GROMACS .gro file of C-alpha atoms in nm:
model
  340
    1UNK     CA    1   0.000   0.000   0.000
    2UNK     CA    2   0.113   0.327  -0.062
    3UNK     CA    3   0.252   0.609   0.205
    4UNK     CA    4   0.055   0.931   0.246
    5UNK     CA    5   0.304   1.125   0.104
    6UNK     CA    6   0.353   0.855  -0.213
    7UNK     CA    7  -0.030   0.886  -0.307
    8UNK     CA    8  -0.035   1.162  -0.589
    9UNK     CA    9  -0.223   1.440  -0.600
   10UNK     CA   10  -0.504   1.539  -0.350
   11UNK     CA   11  -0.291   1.757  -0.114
   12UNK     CA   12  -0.529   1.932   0.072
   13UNK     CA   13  -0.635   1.608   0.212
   14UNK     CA   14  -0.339   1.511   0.280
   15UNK     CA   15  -0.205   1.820   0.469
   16UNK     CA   16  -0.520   1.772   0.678
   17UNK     CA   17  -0.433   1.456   0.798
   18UNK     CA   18  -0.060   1.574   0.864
   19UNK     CA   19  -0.174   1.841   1.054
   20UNK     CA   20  -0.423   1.655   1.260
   21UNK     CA   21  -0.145   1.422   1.359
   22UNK     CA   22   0.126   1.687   1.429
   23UNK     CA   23  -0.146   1.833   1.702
   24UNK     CA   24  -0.335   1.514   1.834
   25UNK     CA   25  -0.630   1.663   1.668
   26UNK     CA   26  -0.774   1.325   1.534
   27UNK     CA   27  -1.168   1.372   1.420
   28UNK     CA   28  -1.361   1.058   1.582
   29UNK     CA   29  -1.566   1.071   1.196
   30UNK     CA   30  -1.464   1.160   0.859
   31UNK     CA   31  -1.693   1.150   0.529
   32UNK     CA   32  -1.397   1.103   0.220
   33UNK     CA   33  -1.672   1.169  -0.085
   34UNK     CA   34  -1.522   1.138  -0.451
   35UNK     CA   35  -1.592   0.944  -0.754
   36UNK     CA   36  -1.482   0.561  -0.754
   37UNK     CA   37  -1.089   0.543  -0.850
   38UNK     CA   38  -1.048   0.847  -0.703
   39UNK     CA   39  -0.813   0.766  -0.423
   40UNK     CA   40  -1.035   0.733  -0.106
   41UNK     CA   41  -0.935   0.360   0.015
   42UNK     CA   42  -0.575   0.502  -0.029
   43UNK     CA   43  -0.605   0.780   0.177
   44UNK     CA   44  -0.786   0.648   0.439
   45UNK     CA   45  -0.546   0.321   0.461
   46UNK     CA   46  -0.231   0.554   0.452
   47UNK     CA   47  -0.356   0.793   0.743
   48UNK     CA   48  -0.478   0.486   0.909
   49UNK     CA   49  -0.117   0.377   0.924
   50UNK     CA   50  -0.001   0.669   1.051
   51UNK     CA   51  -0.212   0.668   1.328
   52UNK     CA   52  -0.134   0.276   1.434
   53UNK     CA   53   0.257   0.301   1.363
   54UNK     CA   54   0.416   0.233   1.668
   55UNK     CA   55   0.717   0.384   1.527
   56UNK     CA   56   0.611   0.702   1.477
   57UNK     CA   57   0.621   0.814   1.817
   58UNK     CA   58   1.042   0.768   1.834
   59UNK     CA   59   1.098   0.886   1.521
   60UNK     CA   60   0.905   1.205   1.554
   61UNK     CA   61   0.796   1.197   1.182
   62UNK     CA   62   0.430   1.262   1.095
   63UNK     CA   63   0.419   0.983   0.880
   64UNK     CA   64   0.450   0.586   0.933
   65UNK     CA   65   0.794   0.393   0.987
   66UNK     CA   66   0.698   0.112   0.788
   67UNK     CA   67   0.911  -0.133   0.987
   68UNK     CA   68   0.709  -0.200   1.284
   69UNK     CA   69   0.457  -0.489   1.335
   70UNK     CA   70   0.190  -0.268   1.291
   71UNK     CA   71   0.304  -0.171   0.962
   72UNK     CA   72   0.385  -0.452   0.870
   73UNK     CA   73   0.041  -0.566   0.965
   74UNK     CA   74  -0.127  -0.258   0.731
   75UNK     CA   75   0.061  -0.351   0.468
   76UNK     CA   76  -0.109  -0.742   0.450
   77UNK     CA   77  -0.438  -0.585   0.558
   78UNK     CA   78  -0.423  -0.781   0.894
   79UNK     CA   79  -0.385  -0.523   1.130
   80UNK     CA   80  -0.646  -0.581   1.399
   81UNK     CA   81  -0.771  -0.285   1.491
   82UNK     CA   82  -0.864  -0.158   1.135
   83UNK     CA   83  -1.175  -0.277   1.085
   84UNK     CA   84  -1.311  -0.263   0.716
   85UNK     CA   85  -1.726  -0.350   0.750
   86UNK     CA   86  -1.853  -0.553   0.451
   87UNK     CA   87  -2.194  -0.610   0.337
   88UNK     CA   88  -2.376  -0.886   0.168
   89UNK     CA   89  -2.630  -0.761  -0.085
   90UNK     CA   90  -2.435  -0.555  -0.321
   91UNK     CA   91  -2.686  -0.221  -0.316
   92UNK     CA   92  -2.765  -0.179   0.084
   93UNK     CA   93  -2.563  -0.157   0.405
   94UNK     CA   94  -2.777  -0.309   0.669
   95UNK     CA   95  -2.879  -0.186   1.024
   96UNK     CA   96  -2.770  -0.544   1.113
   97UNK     CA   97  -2.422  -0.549   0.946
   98UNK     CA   98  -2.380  -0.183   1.105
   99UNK     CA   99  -2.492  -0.340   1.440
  100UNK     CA  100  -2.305  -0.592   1.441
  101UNK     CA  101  -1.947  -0.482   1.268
  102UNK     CA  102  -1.884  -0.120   1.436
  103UNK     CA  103  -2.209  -0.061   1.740
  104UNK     CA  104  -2.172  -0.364   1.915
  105UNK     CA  105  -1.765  -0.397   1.876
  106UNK     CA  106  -1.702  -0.047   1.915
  107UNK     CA  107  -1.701  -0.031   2.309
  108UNK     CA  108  -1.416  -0.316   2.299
  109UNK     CA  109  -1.100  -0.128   2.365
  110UNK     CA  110  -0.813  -0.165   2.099
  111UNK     CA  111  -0.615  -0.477   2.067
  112UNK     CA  112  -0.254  -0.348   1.979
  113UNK     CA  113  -0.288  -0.004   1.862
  114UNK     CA  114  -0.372   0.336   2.015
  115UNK     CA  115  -0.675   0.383   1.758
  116UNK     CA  116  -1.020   0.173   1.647
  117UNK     CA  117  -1.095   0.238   1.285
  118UNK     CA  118  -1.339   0.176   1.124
  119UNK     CA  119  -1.340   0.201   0.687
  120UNK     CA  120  -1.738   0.149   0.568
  121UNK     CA  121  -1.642   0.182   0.197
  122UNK     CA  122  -1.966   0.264  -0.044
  123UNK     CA  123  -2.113   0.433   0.246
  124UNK     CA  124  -2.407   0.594   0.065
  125UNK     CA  125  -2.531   0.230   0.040
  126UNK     CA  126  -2.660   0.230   0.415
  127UNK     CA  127  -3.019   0.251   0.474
  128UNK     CA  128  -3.132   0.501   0.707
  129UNK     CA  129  -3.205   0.251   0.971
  130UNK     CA  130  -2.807   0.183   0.943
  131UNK     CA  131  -2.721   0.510   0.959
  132UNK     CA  132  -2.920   0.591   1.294
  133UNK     CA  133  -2.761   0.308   1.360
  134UNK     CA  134  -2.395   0.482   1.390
  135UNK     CA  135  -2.501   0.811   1.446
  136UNK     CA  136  -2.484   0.763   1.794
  137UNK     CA  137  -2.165   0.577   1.783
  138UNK     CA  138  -2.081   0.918   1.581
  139UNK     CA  139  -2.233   1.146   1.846
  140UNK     CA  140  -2.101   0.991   2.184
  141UNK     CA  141  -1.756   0.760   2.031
  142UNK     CA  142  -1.486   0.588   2.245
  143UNK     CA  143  -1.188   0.878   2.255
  144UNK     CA  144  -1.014   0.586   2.039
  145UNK     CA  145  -1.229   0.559   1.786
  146UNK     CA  146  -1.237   0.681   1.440
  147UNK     CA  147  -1.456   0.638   1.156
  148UNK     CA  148  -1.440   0.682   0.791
  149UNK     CA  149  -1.747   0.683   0.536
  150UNK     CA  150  -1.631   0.660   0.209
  151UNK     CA  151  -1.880   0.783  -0.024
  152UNK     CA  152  -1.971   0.897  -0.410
  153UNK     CA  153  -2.271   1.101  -0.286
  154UNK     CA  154  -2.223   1.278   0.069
  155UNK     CA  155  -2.634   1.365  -0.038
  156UNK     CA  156  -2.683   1.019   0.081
  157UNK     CA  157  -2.623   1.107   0.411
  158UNK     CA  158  -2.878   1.213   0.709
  159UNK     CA  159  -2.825   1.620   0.777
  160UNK     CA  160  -2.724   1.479   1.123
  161UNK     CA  161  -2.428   1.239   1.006
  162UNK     CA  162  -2.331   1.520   0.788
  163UNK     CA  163  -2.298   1.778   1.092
  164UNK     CA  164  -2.082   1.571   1.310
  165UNK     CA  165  -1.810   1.458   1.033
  166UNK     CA  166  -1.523   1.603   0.888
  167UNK     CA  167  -1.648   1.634   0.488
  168UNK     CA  168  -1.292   1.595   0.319
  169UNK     CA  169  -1.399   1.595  -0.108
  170UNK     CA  170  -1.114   1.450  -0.329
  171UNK     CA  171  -1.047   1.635  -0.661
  172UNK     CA  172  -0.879   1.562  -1.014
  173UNK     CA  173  -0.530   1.538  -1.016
  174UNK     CA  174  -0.378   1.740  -1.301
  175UNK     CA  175  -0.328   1.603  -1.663
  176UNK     CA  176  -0.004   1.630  -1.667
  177UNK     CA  177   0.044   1.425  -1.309
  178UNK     CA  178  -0.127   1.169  -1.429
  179UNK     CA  179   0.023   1.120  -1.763
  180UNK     CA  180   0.378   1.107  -1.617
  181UNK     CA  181   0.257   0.874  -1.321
  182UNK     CA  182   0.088   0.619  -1.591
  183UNK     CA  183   0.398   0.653  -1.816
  184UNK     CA  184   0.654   0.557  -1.505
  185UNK     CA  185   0.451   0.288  -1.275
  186UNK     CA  186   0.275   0.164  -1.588
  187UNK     CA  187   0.495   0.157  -1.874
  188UNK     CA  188   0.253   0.274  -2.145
  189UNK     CA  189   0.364   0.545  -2.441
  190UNK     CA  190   0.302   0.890  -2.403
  191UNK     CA  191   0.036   0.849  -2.587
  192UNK     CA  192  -0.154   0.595  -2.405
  193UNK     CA  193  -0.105   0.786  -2.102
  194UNK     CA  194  -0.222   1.126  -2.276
  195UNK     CA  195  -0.553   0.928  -2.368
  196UNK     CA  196  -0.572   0.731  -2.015
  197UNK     CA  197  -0.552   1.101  -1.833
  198UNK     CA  198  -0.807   1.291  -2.065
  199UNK     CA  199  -1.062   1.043  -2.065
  200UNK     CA  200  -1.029   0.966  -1.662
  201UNK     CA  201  -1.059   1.357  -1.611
  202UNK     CA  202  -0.762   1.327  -1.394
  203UNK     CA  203  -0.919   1.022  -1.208
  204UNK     CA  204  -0.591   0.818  -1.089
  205UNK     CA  205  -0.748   0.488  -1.023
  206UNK     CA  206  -0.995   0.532  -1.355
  207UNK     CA  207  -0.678   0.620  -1.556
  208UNK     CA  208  -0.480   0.312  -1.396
  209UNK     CA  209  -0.721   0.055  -1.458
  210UNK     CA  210  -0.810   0.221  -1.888
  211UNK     CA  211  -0.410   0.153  -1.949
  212UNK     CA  212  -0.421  -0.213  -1.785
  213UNK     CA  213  -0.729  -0.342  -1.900
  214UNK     CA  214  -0.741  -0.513  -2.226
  215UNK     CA  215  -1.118  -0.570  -2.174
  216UNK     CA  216  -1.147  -0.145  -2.226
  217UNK     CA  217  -0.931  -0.165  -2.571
  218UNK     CA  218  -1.162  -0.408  -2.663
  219UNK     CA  219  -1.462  -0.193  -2.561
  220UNK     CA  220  -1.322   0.106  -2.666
  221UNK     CA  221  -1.181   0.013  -3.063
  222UNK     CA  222  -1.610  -0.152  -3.085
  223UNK     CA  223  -1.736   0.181  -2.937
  224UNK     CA  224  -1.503   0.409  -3.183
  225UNK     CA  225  -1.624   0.176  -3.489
  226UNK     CA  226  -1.984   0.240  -3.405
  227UNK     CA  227  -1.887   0.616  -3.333
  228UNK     CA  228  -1.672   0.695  -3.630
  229UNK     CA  229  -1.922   0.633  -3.916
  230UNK     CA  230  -2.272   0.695  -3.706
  231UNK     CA  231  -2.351   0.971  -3.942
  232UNK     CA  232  -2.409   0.687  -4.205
  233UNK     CA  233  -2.453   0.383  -4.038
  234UNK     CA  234  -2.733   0.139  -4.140
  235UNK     CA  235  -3.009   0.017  -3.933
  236UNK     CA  236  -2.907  -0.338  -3.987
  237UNK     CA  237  -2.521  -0.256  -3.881
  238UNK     CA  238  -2.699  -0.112  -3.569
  239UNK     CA  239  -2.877  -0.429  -3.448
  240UNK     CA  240  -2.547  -0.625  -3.536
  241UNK     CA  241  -2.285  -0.408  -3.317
  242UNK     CA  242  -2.498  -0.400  -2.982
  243UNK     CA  243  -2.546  -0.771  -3.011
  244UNK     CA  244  -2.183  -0.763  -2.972
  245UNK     CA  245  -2.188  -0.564  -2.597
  246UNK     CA  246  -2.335  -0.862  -2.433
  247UNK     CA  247  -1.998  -0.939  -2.337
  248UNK     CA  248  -1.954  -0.630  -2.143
  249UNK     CA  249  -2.268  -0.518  -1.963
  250UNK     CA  250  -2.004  -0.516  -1.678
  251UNK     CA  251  -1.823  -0.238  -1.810
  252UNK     CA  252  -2.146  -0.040  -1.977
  253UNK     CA  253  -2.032   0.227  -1.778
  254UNK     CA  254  -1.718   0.286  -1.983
  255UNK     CA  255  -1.950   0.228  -2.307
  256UNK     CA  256  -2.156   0.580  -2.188
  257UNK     CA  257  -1.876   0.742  -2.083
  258UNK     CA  258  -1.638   0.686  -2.442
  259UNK     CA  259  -1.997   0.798  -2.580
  260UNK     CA  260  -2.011   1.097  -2.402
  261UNK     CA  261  -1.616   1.176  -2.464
  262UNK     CA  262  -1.706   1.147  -2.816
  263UNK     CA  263  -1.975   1.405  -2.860
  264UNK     CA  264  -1.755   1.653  -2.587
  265UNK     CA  265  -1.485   1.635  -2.834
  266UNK     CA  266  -1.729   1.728  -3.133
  267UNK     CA  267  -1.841   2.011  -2.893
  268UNK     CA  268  -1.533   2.167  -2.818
  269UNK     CA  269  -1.424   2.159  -3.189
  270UNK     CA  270  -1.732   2.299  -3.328
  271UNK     CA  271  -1.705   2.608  -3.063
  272UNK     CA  272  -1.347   2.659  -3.128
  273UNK     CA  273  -1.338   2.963  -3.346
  274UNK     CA  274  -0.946   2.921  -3.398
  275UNK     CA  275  -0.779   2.889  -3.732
  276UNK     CA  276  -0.550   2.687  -3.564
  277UNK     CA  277  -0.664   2.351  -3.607
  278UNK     CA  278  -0.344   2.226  -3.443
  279UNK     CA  279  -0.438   2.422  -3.066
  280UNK     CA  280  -0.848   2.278  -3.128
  281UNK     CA  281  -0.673   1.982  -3.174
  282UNK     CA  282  -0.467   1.996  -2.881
  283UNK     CA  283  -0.793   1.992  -2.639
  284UNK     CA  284  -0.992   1.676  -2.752
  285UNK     CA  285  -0.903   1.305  -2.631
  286UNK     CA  286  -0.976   1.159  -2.935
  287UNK     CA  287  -0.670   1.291  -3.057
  288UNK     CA  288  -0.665   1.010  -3.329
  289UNK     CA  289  -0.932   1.001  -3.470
  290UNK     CA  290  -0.944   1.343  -3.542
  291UNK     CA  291  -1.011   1.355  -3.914
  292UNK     CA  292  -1.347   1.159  -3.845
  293UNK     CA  293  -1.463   1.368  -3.542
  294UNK     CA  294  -1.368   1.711  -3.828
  295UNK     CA  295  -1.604   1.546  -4.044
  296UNK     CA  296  -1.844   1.501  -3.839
  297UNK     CA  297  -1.816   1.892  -3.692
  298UNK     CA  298  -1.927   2.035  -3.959
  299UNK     CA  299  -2.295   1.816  -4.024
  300UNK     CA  300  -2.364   1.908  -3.657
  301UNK     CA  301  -2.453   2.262  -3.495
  302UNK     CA  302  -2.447   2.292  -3.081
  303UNK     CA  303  -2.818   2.247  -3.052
  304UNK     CA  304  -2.819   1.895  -3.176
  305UNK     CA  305  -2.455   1.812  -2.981
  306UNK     CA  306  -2.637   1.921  -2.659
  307UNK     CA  307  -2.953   1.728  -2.770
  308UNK     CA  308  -2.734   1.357  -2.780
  309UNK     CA  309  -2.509   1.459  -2.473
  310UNK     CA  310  -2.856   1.440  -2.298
  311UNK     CA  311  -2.982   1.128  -2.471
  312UNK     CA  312  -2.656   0.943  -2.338
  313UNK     CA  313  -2.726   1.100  -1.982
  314UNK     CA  314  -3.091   0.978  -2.025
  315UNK     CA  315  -2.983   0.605  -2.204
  316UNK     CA  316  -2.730   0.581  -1.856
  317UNK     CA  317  -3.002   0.640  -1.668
  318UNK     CA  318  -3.262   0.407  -1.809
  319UNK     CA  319  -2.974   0.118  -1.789
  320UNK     CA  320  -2.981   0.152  -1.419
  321UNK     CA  321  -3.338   0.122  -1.362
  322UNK     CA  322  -3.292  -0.191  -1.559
  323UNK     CA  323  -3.502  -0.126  -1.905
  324UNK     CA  324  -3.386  -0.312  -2.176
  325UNK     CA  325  -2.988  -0.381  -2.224
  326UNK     CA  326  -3.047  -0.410  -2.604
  327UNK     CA  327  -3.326  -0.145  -2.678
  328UNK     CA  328  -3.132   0.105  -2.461
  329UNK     CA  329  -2.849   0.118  -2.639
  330UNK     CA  330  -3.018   0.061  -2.989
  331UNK     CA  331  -3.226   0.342  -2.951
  332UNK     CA  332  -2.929   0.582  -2.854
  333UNK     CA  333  -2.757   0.461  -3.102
  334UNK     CA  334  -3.028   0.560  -3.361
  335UNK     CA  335  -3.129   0.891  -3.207
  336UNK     CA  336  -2.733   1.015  -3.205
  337UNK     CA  337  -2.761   0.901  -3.586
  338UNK     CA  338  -3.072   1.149  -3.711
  339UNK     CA  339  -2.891   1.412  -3.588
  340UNK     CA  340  -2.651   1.418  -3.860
   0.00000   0.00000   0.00000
């Protein structure tokens, strides 16, 4: 796992947490909201190891020693007094599972370590049974406790959960960060990395797992066929490719989103005013396939852009409440096409 000061990008957070620990001012609850990939888990696990090194204290660093048996035991994800509560169902955190992993255990003093944490990871997921469940385990903790609710929606949350934690929000790491990171730990081209960075808008974890994932080339070179000739493509052709996305309804997500990327690039061409083509150029992340998405700038004027940007938002939409796979993205498909 990676040290606090090793995780890139994010550095308000992380003073935060440096500065709690250089003044034993340790919140007992913390809501870490940001998109999925984003860096939460490694946050929270890296100030979690902070606060358990036993190291720390002779060393007078703010950050962990990495040698002790504490950090030893972070690093294998053993470490007995960093609790990480799972669930069963995959959509809701139970009052039970809330009981039982952090209400009922919570009052037991620490094993080893001068801290209890506690990591509920998809946190919007608990019912609002669960979360009066911790609320008063928020209101009234142990002095050694600490919890962290990791979250995509902090909305999610009851207004009195939200008043008693300390909201840290993680944010984009630059471009350029990411590009050089993906380029060094990954060992992709430059131009792999360029891609990876624009299309995770500076997501590390989303950028990471584009680069690594054969599964999104696959997805991706599909999507781009579809998207490079949809001005023209027949009805027939239509029915054929989304046949072919059975295969990935597990990464549908990345479908919308390449989608979406598409029609943004088309966008920002189309309101570039420059004679420049080279500095238009510059902005999109479909830097290769330029010459198709120039083509397809000038059969489309902002009104209709806007108008499929929304029909992906609304297709996205209509996939989570479980309509038809097929239909859903036949019928996108279609209306992006009459645009043109």
């Amino acid at each position: 796992m990676a040290e606090l000061n090793e995780i890139l990008g994010n550095e308000r957070i992380k003073e935060h947490f440096i500065t709690a620990v250089h003044h034993k001012k340790i919140s007992h609850a913390y809501i870490m909201e940001g998109d999925k990939g984003s860096g939460k888990k490694m946050l929270a696990e890296a100030f979690s190891k902070i606060l358990q090194c036993e190291g720390r204290e002779t060393t007078g660093l703010v950050e962990s020693c990495g040698k002790c048996e504490s950090c030893i035991q972070m690093e294998h994800h053993d470490h007995p007094d960093v609790i990480w509560v799972s669930h069963e169902k995959p959509n809701v955190i139970s009052v039970g599972e809330i009981r039982e992993q952090i209400v009922n255990t919570v009052e037991i003093m620490p094993y080893k370590g001068p801290y209890k944490i506690y990591i509920v990871d998809e946190a919007e997921k608990m019912n609002a049974a669960a979360q009066n469940a911790i609320l008063k385990t928020i209101e009234e903790p142990p002095e050694y406790a600490v919890i962290f609710l990791l979250t995509t929606n902090r909305g999610a949350f009851l207004d009195t959960i939200l008043s008693r934690c300390i909201l840290l929000a993680t944010r984009p790491v630059p471009g350029t960060a990411v590009e050089k990171y993906l380029v060094e730990k990954c060992s992709v081209s430059k131009e792999e990395a360029e891609f990876a960075a624009g299309f995770s808008l500076g997501n590390i974890g989303k950028a990471e797992a584009i680069v690594s994932s054969e599964e999104f080339q696959d997805l991706k070179e599909l999507t781009l066929s579809i998207l490079r000739y949809i001005h023209e493509i027949e009805s027939y052709e239509i029915a054929d490719k989304v046949k072919e996305y059975k295969k990935y309804k597990n990464r549908i997500e990345d479908f919308f989103d390449i989608f979406l990327m598409w029609f943004r690039d088309i966008m920002l061409l189309k309101a570039d005013n420059s004679v420049n083509a080279e500095a238009a150029k510059k902005k999109i992340i479909f830097k290769n396939e330029y010459a198709y998405l120039k083509k397809q700038v000038d059969k489309l004027d902002l009104e209709a852009i806007d108008y499929v940007i929304g029909k992906i938002h609304r297709a996205r939409v209509r996939i989570k409440s479980n309509v038809n796979f097929d239909a859903t993205l036949e019928l996108l498909i279609v209306e992006a096409r009459r645009e043109f």
